[in-house]
Coordinates of C-alpha atoms in Angstrom, one line a residue:
Chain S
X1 CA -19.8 14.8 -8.8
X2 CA -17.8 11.8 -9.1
X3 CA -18.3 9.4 -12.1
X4 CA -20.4 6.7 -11.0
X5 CA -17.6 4.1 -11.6
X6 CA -16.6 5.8 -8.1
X7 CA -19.3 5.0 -6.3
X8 CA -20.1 1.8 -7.4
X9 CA -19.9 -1.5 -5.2
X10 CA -17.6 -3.7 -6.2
X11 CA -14.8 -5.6 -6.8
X12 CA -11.5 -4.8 -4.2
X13 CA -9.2 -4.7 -7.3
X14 CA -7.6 -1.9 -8.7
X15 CA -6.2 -3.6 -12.0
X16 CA -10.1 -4.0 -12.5
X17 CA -11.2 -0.6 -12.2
X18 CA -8.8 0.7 -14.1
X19 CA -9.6 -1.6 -17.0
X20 CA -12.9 -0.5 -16.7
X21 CA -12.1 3.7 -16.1
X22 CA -9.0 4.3 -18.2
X23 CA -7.8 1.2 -19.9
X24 CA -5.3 3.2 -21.5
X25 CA -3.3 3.5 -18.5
X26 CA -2.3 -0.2 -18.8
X27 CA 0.4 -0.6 -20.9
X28 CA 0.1 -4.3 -20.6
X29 CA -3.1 -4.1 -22.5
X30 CA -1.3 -2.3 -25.3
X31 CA -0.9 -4.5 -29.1
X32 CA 1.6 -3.5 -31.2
X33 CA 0.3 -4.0 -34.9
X34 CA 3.6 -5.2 -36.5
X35 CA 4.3 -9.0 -36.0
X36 CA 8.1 -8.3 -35.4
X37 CA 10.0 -9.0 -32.9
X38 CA 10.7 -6.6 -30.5
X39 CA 13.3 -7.7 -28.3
X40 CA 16.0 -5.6 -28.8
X41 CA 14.0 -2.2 -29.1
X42 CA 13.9 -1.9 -25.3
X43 CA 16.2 -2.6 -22.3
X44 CA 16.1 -5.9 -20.9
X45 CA 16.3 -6.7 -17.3
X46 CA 18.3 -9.8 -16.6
X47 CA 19.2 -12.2 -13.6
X48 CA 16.7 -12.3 -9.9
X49 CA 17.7 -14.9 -7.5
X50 CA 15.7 -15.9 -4.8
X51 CA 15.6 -18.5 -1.5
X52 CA 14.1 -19.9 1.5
X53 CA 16.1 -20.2 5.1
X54 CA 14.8 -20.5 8.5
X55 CA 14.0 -17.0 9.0
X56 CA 12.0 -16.6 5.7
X57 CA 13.0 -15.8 1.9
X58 CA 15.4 -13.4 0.6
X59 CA 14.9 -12.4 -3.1
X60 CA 18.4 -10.8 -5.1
X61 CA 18.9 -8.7 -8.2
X62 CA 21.8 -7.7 -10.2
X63 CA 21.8 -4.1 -11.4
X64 CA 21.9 -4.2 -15.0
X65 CA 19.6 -3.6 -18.1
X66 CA 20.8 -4.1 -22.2
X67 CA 19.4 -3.2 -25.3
X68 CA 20.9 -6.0 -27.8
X69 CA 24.6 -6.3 -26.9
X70 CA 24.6 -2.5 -25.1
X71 CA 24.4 -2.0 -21.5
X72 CA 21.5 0.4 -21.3
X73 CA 21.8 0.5 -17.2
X74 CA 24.2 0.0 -15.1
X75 CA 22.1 0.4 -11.9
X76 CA 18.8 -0.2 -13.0
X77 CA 16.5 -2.0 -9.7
X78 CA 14.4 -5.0 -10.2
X79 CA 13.7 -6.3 -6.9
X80 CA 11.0 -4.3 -5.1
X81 CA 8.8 -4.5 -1.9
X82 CA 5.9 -5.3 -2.9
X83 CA 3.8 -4.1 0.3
X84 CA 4.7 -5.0 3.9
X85 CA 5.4 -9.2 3.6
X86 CA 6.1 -9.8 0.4
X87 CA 9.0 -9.0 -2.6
X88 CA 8.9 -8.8 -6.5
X89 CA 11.6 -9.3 -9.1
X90 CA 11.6 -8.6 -12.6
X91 CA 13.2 -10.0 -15.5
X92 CA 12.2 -9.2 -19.4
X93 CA 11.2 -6.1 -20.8
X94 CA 12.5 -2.9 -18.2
X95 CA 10.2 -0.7 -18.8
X96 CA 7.0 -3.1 -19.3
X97 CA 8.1 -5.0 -16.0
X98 CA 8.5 -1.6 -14.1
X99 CA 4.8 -0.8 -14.9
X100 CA 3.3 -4.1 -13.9
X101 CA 5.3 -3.8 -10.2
X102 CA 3.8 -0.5 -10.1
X103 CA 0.5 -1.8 -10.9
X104 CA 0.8 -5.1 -8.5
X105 CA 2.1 -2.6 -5.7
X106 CA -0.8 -0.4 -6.3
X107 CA -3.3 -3.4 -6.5
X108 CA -2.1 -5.2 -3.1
X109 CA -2.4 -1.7 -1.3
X110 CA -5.8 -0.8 -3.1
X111 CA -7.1 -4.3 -1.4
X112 CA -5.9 -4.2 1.5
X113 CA -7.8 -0.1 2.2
X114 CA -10.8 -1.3 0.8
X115 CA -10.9 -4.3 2.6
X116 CA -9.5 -3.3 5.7
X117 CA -7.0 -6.6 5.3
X118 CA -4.2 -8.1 3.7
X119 CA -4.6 -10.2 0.9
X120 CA -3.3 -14.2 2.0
X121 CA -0.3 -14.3 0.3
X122 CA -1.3 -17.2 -2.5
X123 CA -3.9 -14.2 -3.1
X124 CA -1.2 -11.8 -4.3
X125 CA 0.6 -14.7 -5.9
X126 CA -3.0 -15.2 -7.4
X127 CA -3.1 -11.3 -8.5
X128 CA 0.2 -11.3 -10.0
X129 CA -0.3 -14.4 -12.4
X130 CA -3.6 -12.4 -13.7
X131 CA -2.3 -9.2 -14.4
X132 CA 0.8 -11.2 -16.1
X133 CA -1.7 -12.7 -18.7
X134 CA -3.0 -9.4 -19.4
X135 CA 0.8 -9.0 -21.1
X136 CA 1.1 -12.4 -23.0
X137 CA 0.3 -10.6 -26.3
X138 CA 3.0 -8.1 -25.9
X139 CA 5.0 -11.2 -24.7
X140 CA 4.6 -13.2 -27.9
X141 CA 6.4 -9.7 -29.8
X142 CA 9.3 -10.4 -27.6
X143 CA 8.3 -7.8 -24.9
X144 CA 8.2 -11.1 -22.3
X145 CA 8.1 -10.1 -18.5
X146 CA 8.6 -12.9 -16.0
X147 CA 8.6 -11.7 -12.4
X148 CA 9.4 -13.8 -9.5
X149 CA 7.6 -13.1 -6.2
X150 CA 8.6 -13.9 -2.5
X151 CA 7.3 -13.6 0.7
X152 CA 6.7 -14.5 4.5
X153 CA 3.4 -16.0 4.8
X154 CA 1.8 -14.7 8.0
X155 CA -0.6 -18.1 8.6
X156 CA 2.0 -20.7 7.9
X157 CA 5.2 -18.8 9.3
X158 CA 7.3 -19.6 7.1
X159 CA 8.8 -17.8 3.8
X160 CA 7.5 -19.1 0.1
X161 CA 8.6 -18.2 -3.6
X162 CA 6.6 -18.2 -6.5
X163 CA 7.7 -18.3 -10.0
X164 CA 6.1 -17.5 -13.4
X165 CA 6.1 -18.0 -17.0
X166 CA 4.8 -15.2 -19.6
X167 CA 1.4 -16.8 -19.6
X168 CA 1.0 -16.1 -16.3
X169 CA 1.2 -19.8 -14.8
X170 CA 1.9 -19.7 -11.4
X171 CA 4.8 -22.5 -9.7
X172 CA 5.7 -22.3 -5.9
X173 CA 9.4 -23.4 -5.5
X174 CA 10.7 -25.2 -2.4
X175 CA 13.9 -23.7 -2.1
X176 CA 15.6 -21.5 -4.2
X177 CA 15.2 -20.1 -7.9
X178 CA 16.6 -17.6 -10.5
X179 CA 15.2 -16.2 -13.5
X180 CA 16.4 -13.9 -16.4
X181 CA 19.6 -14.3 -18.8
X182 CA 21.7 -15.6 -16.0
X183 CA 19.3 -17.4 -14.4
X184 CA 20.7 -21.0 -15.6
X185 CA 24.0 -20.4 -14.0
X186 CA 22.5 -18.5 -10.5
X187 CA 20.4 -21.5 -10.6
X188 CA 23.3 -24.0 -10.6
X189 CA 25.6 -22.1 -8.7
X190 CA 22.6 -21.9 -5.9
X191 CA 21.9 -26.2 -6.4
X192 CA 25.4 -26.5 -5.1
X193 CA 25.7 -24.1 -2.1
X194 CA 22.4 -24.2 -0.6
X195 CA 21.6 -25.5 2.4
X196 CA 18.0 -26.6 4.2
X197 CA 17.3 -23.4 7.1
X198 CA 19.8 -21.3 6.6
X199 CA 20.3 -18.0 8.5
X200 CA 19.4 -14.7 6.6
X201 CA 23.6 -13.9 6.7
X202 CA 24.0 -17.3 4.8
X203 CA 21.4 -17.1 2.3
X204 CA 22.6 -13.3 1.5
X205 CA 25.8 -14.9 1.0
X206 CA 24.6 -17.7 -1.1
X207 CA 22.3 -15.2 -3.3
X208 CA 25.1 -12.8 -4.0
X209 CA 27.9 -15.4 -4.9
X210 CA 24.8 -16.9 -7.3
X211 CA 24.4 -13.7 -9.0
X212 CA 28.5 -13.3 -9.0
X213 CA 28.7 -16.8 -11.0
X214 CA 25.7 -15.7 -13.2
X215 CA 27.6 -12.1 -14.3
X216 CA 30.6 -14.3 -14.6
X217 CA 29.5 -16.2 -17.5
X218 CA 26.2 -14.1 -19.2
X219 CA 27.6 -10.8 -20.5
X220 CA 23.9 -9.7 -19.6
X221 CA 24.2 -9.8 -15.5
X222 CA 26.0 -7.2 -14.4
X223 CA 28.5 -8.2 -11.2
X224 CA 29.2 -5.9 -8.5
X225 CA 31.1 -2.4 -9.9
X226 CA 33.4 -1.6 -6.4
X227 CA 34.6 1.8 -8.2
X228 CA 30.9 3.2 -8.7
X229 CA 29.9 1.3 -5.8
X230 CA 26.6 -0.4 -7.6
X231 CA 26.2 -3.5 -5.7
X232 CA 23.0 -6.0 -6.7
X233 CA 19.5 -5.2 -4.8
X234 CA 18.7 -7.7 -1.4
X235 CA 15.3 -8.0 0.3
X236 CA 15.2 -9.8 3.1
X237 CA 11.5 -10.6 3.9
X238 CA 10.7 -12.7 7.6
X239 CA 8.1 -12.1 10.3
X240 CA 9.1 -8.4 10.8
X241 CA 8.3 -7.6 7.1
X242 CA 10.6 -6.7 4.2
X243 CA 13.5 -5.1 4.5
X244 CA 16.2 -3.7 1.8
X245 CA 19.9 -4.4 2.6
X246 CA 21.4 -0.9 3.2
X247 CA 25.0 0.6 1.2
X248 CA 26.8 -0.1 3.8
X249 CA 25.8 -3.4 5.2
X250 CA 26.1 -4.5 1.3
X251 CA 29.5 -2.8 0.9
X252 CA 30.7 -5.5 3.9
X253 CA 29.0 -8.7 1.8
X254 CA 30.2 -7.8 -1.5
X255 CA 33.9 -7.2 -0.1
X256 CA 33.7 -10.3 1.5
X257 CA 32.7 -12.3 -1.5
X258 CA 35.5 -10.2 -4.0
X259 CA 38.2 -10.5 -1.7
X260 CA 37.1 -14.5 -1.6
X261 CA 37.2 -14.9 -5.5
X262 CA 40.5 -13.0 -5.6
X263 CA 41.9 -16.1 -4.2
X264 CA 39.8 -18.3 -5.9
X265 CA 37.9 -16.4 -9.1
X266 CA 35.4 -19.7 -9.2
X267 CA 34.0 -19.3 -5.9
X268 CA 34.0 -21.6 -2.8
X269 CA 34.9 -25.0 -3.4
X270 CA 31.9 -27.3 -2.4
X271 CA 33.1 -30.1 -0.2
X272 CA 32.6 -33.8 -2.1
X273 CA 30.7 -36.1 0.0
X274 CA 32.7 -39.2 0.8
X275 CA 31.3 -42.0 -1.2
X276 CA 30.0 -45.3 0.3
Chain G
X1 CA -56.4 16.0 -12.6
X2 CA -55.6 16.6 -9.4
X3 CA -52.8 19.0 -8.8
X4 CA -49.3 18.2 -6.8
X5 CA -49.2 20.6 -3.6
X6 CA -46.5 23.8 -4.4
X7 CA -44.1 23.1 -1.9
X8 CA -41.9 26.4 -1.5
X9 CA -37.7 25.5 -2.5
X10 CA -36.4 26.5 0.7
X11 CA -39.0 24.5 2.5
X12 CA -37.3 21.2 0.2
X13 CA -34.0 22.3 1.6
X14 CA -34.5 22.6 5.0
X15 CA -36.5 19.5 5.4
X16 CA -34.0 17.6 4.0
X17 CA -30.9 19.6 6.1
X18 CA -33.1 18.5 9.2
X19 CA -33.8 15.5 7.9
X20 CA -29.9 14.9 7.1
X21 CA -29.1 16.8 10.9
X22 CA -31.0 13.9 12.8
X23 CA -29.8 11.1 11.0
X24 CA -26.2 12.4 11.6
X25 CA -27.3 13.2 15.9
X26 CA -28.4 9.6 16.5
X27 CA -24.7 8.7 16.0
X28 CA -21.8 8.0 18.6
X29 CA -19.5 11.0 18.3
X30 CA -16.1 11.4 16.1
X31 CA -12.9 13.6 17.4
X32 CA -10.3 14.5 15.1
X33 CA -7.3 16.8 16.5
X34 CA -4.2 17.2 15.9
X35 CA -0.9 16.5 18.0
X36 CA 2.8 16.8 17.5
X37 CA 3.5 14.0 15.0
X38 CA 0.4 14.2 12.8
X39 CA -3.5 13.9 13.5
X40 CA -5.3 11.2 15.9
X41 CA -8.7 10.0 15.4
X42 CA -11.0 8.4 17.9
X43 CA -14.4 7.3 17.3
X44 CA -16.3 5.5 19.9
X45 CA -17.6 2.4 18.2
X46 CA -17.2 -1.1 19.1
X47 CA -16.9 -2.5 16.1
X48 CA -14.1 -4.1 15.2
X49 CA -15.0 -4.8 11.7
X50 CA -17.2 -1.7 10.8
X51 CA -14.5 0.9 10.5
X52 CA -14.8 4.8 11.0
X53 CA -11.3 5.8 10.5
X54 CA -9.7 4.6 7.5
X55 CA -6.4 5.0 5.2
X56 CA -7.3 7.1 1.6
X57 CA -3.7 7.3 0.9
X58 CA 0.2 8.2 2.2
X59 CA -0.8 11.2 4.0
X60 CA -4.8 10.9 4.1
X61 CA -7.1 9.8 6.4
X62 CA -10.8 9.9 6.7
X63 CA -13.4 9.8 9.9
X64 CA -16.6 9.7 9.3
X65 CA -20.2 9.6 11.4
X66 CA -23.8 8.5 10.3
X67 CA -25.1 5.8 8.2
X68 CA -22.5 3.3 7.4
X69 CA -23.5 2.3 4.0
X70 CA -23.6 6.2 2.7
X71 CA -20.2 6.6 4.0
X72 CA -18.8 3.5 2.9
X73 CA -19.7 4.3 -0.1
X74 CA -17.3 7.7 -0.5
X75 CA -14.6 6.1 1.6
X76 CA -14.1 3.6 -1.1
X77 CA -15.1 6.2 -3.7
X78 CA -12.2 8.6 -2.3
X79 CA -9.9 5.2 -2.0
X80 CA -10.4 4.9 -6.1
X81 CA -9.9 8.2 -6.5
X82 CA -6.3 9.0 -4.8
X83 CA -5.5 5.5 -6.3
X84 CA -5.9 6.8 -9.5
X85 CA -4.4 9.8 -8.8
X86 CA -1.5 8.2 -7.5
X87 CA -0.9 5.6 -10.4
X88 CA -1.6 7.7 -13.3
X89 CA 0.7 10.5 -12.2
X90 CA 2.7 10.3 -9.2
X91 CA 2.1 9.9 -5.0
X92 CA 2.9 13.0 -4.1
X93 CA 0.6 14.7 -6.9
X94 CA -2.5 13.4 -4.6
X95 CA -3.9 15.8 -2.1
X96 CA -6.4 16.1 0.5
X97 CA -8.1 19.3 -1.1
X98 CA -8.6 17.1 -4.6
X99 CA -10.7 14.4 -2.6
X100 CA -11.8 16.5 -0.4
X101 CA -13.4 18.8 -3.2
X102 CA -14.6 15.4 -4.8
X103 CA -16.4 14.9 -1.9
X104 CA -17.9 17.9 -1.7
X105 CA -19.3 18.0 -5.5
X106 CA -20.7 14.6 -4.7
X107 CA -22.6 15.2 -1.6
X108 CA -23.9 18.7 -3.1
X109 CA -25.0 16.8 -6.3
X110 CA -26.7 14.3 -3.8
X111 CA -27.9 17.0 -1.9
X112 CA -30.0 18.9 -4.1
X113 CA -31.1 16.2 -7.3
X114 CA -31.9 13.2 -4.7
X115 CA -34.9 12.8 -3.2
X116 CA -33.3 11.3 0.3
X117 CA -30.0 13.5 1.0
X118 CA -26.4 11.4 2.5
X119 CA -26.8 11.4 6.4
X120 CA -23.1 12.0 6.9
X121 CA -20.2 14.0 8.0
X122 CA -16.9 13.4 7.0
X123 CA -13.2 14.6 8.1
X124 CA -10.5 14.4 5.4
X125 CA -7.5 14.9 7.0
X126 CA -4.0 15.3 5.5
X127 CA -0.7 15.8 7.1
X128 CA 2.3 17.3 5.8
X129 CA 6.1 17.5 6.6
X130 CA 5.1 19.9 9.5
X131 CA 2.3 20.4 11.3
X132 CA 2.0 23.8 10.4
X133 CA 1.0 22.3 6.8
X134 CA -1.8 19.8 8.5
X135 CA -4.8 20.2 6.9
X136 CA -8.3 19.6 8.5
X137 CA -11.3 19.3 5.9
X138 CA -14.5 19.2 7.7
X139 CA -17.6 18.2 4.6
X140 CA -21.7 18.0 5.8
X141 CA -24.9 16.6 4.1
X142 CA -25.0 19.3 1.6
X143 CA -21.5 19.6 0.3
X144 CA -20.3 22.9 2.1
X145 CA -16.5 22.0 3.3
X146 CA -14.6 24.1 5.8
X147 CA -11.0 24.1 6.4
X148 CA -10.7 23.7 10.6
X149 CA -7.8 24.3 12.7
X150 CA -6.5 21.9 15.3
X151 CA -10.0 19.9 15.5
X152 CA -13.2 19.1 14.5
X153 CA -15.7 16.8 16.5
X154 CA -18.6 15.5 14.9
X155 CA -21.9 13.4 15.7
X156 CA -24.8 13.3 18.3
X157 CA -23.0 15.6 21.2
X158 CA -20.2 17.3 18.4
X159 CA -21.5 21.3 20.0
X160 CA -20.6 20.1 23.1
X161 CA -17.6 18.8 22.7
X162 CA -16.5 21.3 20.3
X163 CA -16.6 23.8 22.8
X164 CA -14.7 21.6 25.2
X165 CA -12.0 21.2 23.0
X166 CA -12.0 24.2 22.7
X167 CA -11.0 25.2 25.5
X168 CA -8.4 22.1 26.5
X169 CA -7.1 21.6 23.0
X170 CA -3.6 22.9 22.7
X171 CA -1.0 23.2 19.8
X172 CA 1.8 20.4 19.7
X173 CA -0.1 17.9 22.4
X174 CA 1.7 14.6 22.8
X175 CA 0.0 11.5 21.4
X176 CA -0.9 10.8 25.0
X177 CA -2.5 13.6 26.1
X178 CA -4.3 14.2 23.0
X179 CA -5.9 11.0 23.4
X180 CA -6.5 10.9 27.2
X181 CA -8.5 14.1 26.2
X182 CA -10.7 12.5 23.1
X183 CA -11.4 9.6 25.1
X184 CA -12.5 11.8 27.9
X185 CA -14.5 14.4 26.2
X186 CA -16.5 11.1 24.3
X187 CA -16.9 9.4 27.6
X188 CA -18.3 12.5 29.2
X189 CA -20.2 13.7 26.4
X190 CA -21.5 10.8 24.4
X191 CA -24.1 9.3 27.2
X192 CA -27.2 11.0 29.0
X193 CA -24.1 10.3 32.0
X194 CA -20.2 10.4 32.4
X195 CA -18.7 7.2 32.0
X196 CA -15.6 6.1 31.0
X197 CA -14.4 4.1 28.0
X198 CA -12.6 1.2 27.7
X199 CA -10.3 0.5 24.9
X200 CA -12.3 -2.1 23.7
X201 CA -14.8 0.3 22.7
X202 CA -12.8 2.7 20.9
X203 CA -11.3 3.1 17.1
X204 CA -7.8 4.9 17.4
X205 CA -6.0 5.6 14.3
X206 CA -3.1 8.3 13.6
X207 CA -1.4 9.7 11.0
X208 CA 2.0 9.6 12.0
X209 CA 4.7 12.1 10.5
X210 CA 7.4 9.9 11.4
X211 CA 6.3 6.6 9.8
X212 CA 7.9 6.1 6.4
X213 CA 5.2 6.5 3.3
X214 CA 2.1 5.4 4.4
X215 CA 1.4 7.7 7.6
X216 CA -1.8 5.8 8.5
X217 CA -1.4 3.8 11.3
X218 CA -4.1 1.8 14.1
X219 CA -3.6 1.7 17.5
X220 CA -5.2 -0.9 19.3
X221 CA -4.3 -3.9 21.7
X222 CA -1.8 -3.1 24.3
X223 CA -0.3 0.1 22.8
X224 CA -3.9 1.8 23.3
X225 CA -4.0 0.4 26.4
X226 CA -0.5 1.8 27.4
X227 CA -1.2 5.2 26.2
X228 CA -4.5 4.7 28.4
X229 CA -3.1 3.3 31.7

């Protein structure tokens, strides 16, 4: 017979139950008894971009993970679809960030069987700060994860981002963010090129040139490799759902933007406003 | 002192079975039957809250007929369980025979130590990469499962339209005529007289070979009522 945990009425959650059932399974809840820090025991993902434009959000990662000053990966994926609206990215800790998008995947598809509907999306922003707490103490050891999460909201019809810090506070962001080692730089590079409703073409092309200024200047952010052909991770996520930029459709971007920095290896020059 | 009355074991069990059997014959009928992309369900119910059909996982689906509450129960119980499955190893390492023999153990256990036995039938149906490796698990009251080819009908008239599927059941039906048929056979066989349903009384769901990762899909709104027209 199944355990009666099964059979019980409940709560919709999946993170829940297995807290309850096999709370060894979360790594998140794991404590590591030396007070040391950690940091450079484990790969660390680096730089997610992400923005808003008329047709939604896109959300953008570079492919690289480091251990210290190694590069651990070189094609490593930290931007994931989430369920059927809505995108994560990871920076921080690889393998501890890997698990909790696992977990929030599981935990957004767990509700929505039970429940026969979709969580809102501020619900799975909601989720995602509380299973992010559950890692703060790993997070003060240096094993820090801070995801980014993106979406098309199906009631207001219109694409949002959410950011977080390691204590799982939640912050929705108007128009664009980064986070991760190169996150500073995506972040400027982003403040000067981005425009109010932009097409999905122009934001891909905003996102990609932000993650080629960020790899640029933080040894951690890997740009695009043209001889392995390892370009960064899009997800473009409007009112058809999410969908992941293909090889070849990325191949055609990336060219663009390399052939573009040939000429000029800073990137497009922003035009100065006259002033009054 | 007076004495409880001796109440032979077989006479426990099969006033419980019948018990069980007429609980499960007041309901609305289930069909479940395969086609070429996968395996369709249709339930006649008009709710459009109070599900039937429902998503366990990628490639499993599950139909169900009798009291709501009892099978509400394992639905969520077998949701849990591939969830599990599926997190602490890996998707493809949950099948329908593991929740399908979870089900069974359960309704067995229920069967025989409760005093009031589960008045429910359930389908757990699974679909693989062909449909020569679809999988039909048919599970009663008392925990017996069988393994059914092509499909299963369950609920007040399920002898009666068994045998019609019987005979107008074929392999490798299109999604259209498979469910022209269900609707059909429950419109002809779920009332004292023929009538026929309109898709506003119906549950449709599929599992659909050609959808990426999760199979499950509903059809309702103007797709059922094009496959209908």
């Amino acid at each position: 017979m199944l355990p009666a945990a099964y059979l019980r009425s409940g709560s919709p959650s999946f993170a829940d139950f297995l807290a309850d059932l096999a709370p060894d399974l979360l790594s998140a809840r794991l404590l590591l008894n030396a007070a040391v820090d950690s940091s450079t025991l484990a790969p660390h993902g680096t730089t997610i971009v992400a923005l808003r434009g008329s047709f939604g959000a896109i959300m953008a990662g570079d492919r690289r993970a480091t251990m210290g000053n190694v590069i651990s990966q070189r094609d490593i994926e930290k931007v994931f679809q989430a369920d059927e609206h809505s995108t994560i990215g990871i920076a921080g800790a690889a393998g501890i960030a890997v698990e909790l998008v696992r977990l929030f995947q599981v935990e957004l598809e767990h509700y929505e069987k039970i429940e026969g509907m979709q969580l809102s999306l501020d619900g799975k922003a909601n989720r995602l700060s509380a299973l992010l707490r559950g890692n703060l103490g790993m997070a003060m050891q240096g094993l820090a994860v801070v995801p980014m999460f993106a979406g098309y909201d199906l009631d207001r019809e219109r694409g949002r981002i959410f950011s977080y810090d390691i204590t799982g506070g939640r912050y929705e962001e108007h128009d664009y963010h980064a986070v991760g080692s190169g996150g500073f730089f995506a972040k400027n590079s982003m403040k000067k090129m981005y425009r109010e409703n932009m097409t999905a073409e122009q934001a891909i092309m905003v996102a990609l040139e932000a993650l080629y200024d960020a790899a640029d200047d933080d040894s951690a952010t890997g740009g695009p490799d043209l001889a392995r052909g390892i370009f960064p991770v899009i997800a473009v996520n409007d009112a058809a759902g999410v969908r992941l930029l293909h090889e070849d459709e990325l191949t055609a971007y990336v060219t663009t933007i390399v052939q573009a920095r040939q000429r000029r290896p800073d990137g497009p020059l922003v035009p100065m406003e006259e002033s009054q | 002192m007076s004495m409880p009355f001796y109440v032979a074991p077989e006479q426990v069990i099969k006033d419980k079975a019948d018990y069980a059997r007429k609980g499960i014959a007041r309901g609305r009928s289930v069909i479940v039957l395969e086609y070429a992309d996968g395996v369709l369900f249709v339930a006649e119910n008009p709710s459009r809250a109070l599900h039937k059909i429902s998503e366990i996982y990628d490639r499993i689906g599950f139909a169900a007929v009798g009291k709501y509450n009892e099978f509400e129960n394992l639905r969520v119980a077998g949701v849990r369980l591939a969830d599990m499955r599926g997190y602490s190893y890996d998707r493809r390492d949950v099948s329908g025979r593991s929740i399908a023999n979870a089900y069974a153990q359960t309704l067995g256990t229920i069967f025989t130590e409760m005093p009031k036995p589960y008045e429910v039938e359930i389908v757990v149906a699974e679909i693989g990469d062909d449909s020569s490796e679809d999988q039909l698990y048919r599970l009663t009251f008392d925990g017996s499962v069988a393994d059914e080819q092509g499909y299963v009908a369950m609920g007040g008239q399920a002898e009666s339209i068994t045998s019609a599927l019987e005979a107008q059941w074929q392999a490798g039906m299109s999604l259209e005529d498979a469910l022209k048929l269900a609707v059909r056979l429950l419109g002809e066989f779920g009332a004292e007289a023929a009538r026929t349903l309109e898709p506003a009384a119906l549950e449709v769901a599929v599992l659909d070979r050609n959808r990426p990762r999760r199979t499950f899909a509903r059809i309702n709104g103007g797709r059922l009522d094009a496959l209908l027209a």
